[in-house]
Short mmCIF file of C-alpha atoms and ligand atoms in Angstrom, two decimals:
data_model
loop_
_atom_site.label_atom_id
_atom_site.label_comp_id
_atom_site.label_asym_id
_atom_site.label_seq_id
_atom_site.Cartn_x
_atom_site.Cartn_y
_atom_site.Cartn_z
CA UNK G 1 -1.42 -15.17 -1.26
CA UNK G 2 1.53 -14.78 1.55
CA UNK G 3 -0.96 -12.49 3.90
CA UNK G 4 -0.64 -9.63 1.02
CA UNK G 5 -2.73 -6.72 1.75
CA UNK G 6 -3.37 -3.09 0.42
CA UNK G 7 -2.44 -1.14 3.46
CA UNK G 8 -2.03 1.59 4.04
CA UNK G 9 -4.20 3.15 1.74
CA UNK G 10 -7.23 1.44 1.62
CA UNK G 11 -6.88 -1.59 4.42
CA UNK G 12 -8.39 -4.10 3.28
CA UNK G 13 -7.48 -7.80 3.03
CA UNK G 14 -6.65 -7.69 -0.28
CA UNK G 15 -5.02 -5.21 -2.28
CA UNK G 16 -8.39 -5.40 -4.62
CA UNK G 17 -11.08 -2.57 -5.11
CA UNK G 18 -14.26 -2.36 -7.05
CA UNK G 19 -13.72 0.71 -9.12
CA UNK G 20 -16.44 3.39 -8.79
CA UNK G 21 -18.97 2.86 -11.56
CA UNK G 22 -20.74 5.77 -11.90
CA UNK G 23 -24.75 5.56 -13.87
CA UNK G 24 -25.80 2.04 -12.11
CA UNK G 25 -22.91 -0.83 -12.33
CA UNK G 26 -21.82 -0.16 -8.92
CA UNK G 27 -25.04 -0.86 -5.97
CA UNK G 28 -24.40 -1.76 -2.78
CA UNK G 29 -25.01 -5.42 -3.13
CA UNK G 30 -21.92 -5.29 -5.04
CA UNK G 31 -20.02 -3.01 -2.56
CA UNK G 32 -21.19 -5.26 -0.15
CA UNK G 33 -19.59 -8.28 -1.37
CA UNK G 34 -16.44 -7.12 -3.05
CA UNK G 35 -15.84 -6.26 0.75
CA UNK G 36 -16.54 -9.52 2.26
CA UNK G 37 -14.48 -11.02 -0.05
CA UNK G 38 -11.84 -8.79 1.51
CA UNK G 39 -11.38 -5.78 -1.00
CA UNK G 40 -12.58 -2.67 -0.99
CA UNK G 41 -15.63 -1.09 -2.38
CA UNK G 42 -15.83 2.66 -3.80
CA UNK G 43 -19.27 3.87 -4.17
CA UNK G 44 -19.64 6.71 -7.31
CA UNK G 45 -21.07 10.04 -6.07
CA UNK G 46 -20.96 10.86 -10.22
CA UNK G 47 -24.40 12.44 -11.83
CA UNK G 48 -26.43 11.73 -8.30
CA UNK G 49 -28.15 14.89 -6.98
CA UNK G 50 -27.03 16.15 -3.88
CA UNK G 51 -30.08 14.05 -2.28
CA UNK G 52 -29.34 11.05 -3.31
CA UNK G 53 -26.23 10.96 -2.37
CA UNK G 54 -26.77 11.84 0.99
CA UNK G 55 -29.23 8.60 1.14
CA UNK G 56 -26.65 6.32 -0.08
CA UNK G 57 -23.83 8.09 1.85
CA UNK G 58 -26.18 7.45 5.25
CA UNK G 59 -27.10 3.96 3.94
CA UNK G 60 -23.53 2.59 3.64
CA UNK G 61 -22.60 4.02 6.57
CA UNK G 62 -25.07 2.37 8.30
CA UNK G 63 -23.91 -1.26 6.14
CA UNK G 64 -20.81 -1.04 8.12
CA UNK G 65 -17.74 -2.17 5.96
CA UNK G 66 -15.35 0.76 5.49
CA UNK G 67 -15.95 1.76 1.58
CA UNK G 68 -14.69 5.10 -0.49
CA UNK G 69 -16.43 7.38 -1.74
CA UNK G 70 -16.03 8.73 -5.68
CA UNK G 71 -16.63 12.50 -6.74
CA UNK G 72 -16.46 14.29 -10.34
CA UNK G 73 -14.38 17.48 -10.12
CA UNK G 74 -16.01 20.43 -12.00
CA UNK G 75 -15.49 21.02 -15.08
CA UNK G 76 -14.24 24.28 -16.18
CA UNK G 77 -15.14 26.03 -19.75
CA UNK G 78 -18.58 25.59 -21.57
CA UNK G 79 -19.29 24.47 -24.84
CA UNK G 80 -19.63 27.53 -27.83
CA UNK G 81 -23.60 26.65 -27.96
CA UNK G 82 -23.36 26.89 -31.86
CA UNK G 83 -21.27 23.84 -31.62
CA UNK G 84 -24.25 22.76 -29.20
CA UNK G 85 -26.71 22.86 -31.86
CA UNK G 86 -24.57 21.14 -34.32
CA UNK G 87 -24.12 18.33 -32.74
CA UNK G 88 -27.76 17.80 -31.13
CA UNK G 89 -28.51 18.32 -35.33
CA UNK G 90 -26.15 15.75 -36.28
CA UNK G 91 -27.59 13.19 -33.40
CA UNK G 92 -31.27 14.38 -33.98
CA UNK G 93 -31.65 11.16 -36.01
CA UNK G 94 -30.39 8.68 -33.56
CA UNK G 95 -32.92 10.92 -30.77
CA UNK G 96 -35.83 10.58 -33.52
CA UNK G 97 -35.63 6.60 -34.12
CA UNK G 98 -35.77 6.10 -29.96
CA UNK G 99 -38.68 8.78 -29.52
CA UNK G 100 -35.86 10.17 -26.74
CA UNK G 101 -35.57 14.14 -26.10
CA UNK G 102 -32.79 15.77 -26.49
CA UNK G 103 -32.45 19.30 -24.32
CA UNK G 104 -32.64 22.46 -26.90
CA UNK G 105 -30.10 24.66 -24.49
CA UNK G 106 -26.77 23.50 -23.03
CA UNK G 107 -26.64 22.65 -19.54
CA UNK G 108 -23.38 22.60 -17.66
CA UNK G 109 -23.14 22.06 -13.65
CA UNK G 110 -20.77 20.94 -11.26
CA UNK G 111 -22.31 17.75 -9.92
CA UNK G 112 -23.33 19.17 -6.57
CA UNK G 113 -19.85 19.23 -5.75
CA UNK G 114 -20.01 21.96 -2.87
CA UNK G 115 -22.88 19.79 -1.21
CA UNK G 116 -21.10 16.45 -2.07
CA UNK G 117 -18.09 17.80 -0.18
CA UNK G 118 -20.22 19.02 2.46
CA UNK G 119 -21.61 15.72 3.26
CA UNK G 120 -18.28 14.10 3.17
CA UNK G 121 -16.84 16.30 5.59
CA UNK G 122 -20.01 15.93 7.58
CA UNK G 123 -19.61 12.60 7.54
CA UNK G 124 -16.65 11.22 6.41
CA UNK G 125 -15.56 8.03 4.89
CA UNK G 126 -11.67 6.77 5.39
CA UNK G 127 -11.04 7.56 1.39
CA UNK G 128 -12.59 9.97 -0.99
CA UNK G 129 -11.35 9.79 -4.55
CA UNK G 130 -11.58 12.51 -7.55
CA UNK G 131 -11.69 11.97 -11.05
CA UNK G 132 -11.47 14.58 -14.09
CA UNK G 133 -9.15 16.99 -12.58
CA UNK G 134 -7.98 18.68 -9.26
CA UNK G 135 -10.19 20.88 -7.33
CA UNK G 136 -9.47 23.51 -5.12
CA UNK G 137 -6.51 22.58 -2.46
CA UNK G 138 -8.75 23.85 0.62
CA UNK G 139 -11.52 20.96 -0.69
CA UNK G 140 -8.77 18.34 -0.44
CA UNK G 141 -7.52 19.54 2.96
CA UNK G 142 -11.11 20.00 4.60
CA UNK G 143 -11.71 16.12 2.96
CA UNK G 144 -8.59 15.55 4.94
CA UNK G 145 -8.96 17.65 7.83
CA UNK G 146 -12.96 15.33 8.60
CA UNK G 147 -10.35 12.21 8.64
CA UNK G 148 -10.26 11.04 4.77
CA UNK G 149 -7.38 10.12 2.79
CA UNK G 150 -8.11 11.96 -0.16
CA UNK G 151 -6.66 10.06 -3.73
CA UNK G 152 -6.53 11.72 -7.04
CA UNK G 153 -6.86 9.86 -10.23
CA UNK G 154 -4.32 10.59 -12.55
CA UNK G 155 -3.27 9.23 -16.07
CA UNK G 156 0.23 10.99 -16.68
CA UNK G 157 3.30 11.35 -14.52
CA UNK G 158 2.59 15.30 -14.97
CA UNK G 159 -0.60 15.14 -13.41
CA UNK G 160 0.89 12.48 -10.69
CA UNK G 161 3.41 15.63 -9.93
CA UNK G 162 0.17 18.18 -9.83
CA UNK G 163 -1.79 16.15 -7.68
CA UNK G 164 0.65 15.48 -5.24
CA UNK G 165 1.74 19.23 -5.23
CA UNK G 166 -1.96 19.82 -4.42
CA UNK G 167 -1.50 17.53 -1.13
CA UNK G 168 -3.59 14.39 -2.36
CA UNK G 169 -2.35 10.97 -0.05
CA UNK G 170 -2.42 8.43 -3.02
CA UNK G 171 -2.83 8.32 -6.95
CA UNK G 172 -5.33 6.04 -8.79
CA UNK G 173 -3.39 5.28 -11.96
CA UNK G 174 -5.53 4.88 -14.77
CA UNK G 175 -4.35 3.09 -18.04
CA UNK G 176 -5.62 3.91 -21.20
CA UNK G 177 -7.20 0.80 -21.64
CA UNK G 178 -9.60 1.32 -18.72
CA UNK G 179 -13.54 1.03 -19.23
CA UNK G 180 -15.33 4.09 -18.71
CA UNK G 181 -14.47 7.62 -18.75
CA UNK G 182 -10.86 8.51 -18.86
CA UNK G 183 -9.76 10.66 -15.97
CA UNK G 184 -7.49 12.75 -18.05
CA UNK G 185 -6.85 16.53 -17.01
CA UNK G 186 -7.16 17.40 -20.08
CA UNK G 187 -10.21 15.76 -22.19
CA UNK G 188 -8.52 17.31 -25.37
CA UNK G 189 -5.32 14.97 -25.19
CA UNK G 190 -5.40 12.32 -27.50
CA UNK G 191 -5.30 9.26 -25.49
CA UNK G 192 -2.71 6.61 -26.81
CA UNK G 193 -2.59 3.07 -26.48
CA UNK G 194 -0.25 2.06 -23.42
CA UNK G 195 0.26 -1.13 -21.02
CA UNK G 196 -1.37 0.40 -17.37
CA UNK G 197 1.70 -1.35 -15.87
CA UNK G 198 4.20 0.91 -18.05
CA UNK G 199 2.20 3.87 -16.76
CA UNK G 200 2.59 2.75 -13.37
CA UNK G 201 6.00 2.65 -13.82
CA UNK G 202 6.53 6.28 -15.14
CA UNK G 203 4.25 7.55 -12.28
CA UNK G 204 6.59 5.64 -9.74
CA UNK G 205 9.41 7.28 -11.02
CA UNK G 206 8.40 10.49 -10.28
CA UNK G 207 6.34 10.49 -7.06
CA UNK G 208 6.45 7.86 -3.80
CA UNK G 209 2.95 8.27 -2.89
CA UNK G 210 0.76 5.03 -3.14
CA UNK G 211 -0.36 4.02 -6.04
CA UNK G 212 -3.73 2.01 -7.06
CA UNK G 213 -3.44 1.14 -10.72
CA UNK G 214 -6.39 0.74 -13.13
CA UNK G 215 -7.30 -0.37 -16.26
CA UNK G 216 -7.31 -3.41 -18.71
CA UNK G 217 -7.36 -6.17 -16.42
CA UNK G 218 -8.70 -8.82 -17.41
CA UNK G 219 -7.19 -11.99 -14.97
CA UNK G 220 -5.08 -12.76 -12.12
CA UNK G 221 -1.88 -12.42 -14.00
CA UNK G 222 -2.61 -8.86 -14.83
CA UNK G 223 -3.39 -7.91 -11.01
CA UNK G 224 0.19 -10.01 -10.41
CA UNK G 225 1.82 -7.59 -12.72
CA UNK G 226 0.26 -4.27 -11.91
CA UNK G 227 1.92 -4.75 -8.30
CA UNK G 228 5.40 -6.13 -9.57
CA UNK G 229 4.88 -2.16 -11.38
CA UNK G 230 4.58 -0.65 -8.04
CA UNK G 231 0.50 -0.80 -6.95
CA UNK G 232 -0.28 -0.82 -3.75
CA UNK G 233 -3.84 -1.99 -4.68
CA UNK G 234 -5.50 -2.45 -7.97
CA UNK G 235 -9.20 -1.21 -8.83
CA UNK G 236 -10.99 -3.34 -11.39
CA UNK G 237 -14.37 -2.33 -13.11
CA UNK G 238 -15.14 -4.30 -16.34
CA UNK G 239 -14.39 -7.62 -14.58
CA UNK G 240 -17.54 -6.65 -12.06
CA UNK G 241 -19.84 -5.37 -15.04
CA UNK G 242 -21.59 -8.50 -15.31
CA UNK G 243 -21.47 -9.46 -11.80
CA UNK G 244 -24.46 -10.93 -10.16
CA UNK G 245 -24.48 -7.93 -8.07
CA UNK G 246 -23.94 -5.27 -10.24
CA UNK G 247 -26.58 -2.84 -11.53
CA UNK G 248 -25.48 -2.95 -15.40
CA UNK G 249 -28.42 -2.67 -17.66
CA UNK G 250 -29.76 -5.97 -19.50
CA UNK G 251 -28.28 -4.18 -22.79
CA UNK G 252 -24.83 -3.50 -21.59
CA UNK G 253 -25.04 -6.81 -20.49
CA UNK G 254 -26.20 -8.89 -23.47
CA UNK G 255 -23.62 -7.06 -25.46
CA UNK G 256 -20.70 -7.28 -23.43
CA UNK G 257 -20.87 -10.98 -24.67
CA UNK G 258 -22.46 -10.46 -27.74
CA UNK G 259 -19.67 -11.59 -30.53
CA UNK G 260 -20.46 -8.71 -32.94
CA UNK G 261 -19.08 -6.48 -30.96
CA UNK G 262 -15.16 -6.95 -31.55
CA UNK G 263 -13.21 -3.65 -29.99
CA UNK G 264 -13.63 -1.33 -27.27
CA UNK G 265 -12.37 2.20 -28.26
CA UNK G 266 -11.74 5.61 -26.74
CA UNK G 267 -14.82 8.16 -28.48
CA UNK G 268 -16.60 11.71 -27.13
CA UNK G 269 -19.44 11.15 -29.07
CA UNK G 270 -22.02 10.25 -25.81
CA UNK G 271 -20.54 12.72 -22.62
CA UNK G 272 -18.05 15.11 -24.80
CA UNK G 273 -15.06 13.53 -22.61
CA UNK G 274 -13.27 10.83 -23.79
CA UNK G 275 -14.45 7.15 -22.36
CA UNK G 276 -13.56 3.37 -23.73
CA UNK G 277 -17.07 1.57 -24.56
CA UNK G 278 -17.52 -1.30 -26.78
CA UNK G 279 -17.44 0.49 -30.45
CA UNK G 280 -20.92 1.10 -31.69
CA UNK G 281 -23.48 1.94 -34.17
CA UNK G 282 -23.32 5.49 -32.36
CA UNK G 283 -19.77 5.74 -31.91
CA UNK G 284 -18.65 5.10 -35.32
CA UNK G 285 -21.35 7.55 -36.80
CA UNK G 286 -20.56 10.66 -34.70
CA UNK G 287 -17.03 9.87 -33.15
CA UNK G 288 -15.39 11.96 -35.37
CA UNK G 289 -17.74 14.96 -36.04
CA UNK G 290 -18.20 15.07 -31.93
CA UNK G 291 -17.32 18.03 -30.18
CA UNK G 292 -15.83 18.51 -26.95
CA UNK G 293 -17.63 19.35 -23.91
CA UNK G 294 -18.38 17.71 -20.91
CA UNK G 295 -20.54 17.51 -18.51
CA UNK G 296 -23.16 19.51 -21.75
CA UNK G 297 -22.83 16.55 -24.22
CA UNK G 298 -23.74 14.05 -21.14
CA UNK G 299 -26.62 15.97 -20.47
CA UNK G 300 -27.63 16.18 -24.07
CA UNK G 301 -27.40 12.40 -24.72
CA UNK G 302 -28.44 10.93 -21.53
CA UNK G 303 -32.54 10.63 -22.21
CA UNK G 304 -31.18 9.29 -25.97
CA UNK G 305 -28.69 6.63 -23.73
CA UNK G 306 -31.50 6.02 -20.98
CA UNK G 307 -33.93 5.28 -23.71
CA UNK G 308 -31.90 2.89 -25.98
CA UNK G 309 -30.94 1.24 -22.65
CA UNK G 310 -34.46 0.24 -22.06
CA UNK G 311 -35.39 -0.52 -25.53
CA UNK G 312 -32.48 -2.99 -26.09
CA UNK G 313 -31.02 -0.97 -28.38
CA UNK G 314 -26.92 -1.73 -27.91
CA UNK G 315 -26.06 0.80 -30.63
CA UNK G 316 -26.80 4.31 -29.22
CA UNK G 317 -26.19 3.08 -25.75
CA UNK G 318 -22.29 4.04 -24.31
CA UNK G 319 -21.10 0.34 -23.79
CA UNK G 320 -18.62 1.59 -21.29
CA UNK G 321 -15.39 -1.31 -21.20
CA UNK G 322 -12.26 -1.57 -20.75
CA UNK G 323 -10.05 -3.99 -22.68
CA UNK G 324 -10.59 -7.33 -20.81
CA UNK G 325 -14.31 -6.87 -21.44
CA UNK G 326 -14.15 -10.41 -22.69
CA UNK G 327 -13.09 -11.92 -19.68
CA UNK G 328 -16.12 -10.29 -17.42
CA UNK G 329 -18.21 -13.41 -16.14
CA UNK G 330 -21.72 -13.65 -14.71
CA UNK G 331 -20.72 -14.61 -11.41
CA UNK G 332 -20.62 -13.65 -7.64
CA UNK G 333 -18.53 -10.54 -7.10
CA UNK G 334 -16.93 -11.93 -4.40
CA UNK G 335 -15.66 -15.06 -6.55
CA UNK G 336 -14.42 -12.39 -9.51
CA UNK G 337 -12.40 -10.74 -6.46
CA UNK G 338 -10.99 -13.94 -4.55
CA UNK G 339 -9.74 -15.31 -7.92
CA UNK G 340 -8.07 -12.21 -9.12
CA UNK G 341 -6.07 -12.30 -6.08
CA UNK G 342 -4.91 -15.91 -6.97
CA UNK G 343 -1.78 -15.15 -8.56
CA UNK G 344 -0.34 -12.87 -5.82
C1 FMN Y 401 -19.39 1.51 -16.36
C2 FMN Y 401 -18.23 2.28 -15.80
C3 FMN Y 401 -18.45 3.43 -15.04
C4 FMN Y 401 -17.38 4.14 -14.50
N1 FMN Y 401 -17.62 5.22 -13.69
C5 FMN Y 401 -16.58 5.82 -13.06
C6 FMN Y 401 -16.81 6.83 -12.07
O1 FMN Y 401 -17.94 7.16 -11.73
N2 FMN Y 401 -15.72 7.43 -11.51
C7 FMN Y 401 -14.43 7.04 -11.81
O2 FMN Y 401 -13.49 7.60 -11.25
N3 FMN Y 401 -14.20 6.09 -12.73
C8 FMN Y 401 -15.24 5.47 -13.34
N4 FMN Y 401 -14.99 4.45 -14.22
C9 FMN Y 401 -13.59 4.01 -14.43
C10 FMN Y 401 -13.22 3.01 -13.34
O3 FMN Y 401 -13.18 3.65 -12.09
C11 FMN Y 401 -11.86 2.35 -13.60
O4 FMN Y 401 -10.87 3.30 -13.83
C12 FMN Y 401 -11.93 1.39 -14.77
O5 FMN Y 401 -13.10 0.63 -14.73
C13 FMN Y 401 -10.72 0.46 -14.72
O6 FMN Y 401 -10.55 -0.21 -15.93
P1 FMN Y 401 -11.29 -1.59 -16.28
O7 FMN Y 401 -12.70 -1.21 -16.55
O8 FMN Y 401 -10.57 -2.05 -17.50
O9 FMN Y 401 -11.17 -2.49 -15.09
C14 FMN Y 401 -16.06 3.71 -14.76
C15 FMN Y 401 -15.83 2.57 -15.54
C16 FMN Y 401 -16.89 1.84 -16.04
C17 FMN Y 401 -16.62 0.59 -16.83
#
């Protein structure tokens, strides 16, 4: 490996994180031993209440290894609630067959952002990343000002420019092929196909803060490459879903090697934001009629999700993957980590 390591933005070992996975992949067992493997863990703040993230915030600190910390930047603009109804009378079906409950009134929120900030600046953690946007330049700087390098994920070389205008230290460069939500600015823009290393290559051109790429990897090879682009580190999340350590649900995980599904694809349809899962009974019945409108369509569908989740039912549960979903393995995380490095 020639002593490579991913300083100086997240100092660890190896220039390897566990991408935040927000609604149960990521635990700490898994934080836990991407880091003593020698990468570096983020922990997702996303969809916990203000409470609960203050346990795990106090928890890993008290764990020891150095980890980041993941936040959801507010959303701003609501859903017309006549497009509200539509939809939760277009999905009423899908609710219906599970016996799940889908909310009659829209609910948007901000995550507990101001408290989630609080906390961090309360007690801070050596990086803080954002996804879905910028917030306010005075929440980067007080993130900052408690001791945090503060990185923005960004999926465009215009949003690299914005963020670093806003005074972020690093970029996470997501690909389009990444599992999960997509961080875009805008969850409007279509998202087209493209190689993560080409997009780290058009955000290096345009900005010489550090990069982290993400998205699509599915071996050693692509972590090789991703660098050779211009990484300083590079966050993987699909390749941990079926981890030992990892808190995916039984479903997600029987599918995510279950040969009928055949494609991942980018869809709206569960959180009103656009996210790659594995493509689905759900996905291909209301992907195109879905509207917009996030954080009220993840409210909407999440008892319908949490439901099909438990009753092993693959096709109205978000399959979140990225595009090496077929190379995830049931092993140790700290085995996926040490062999991704391999080709460095
Ligand atoms: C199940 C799952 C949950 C995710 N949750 C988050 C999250 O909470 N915050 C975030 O910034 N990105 C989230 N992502 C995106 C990852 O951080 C990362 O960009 C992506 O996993 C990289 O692509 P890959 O899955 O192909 O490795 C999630 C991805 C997955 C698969």
């Amino acid at each position: 490996m020639g002593g490579v390591t991913a300083a100086p933005l997240l100092q660890s070992d190896l220039p390897l994180a566990a991408a935040p996975m927000a609604g149960g992949p990521s635990t700490p067992a898994l934080a836990a031993a991407v880091s003593a493997a020698g990468g570096f863990a983020f922990l997702p703040a996303g969809y916990l209440s203000a409470e609960t993230f203050a346990d795990r915030l106090a928890a890993a600190h008290a764990a020891g290894p150095s980890f980041g910390v993941n936040l959801f930047v507010p959303q701003s603009g609501e859903i017309p609630p006549e497009a509200y109804r539509a939809y939760r009378e277009a999905i009423r079906p899908e609710a219906d067959a599970l016996g799940a409950e889908l909310p009659a009134e829209p609910r948007h929120d901000d995550d507990a952002w101001r408290e989630k900030v609080a906390l961090l600046v309360a007690h801070p953690v050596p990086v803080v990343s954002l996804t879905f946007g910028l917030p306010d330049r005075a929440d980067i700087a007080a993130l900052q000002a408690a001791g945090s390098r503060v990185l923005a994920t960004v999926t465009t070389p215009e949003e690299a420019r914005a963020a670093e205008d806003a005074g972020v230290d690093g970029l996470v460069v997501q690909g389009p092929a990444a599992g999960g939500h997509n961080g875009t600015f805008d969850p409007r823009r279509t998202i087209t196909d493209a190689a993560t290393a080409d997009v780290v290559r058009a955000v290096a051109a345009v900005t010489r803060l550090p990069l982290v790429a993400a998205g699509g990897v599915s071996g050693p090879v692509d972590v090789r490459d991703l660098v050779a682009a211009g990484a300083e580190a590079v966050a993987v999340g699909t390749l941990l879903l079926r981890a030992t350590e990892a808190g995916t649900t039984p479903t997600h995980r029987a599918a995510l090697t279950d040969p009928a599904f055949t494609t991942t694809a980018v869809t709206h349809a569960f959180t009103g934001r656009p996210a790659r899962a594995l493509r689905n009974g759900f996905a291909e019945r209301h992907g195109a009629g879905a509207p917009y409108g996030y954080p009220e369509l993840h409210h909407l569908t999440r008892d319908l999700r949490r439901t099909a989740a438990l009753r092993g039912d693959p096709h109205r549960l978000h399959l979140w993957a990225g595009t090496g979903w077929r190379s995830a393995e049931e092993r140790s995380a700290g085995e996926i980590v040490r062999e991704l490095a391999a080709a460095l």
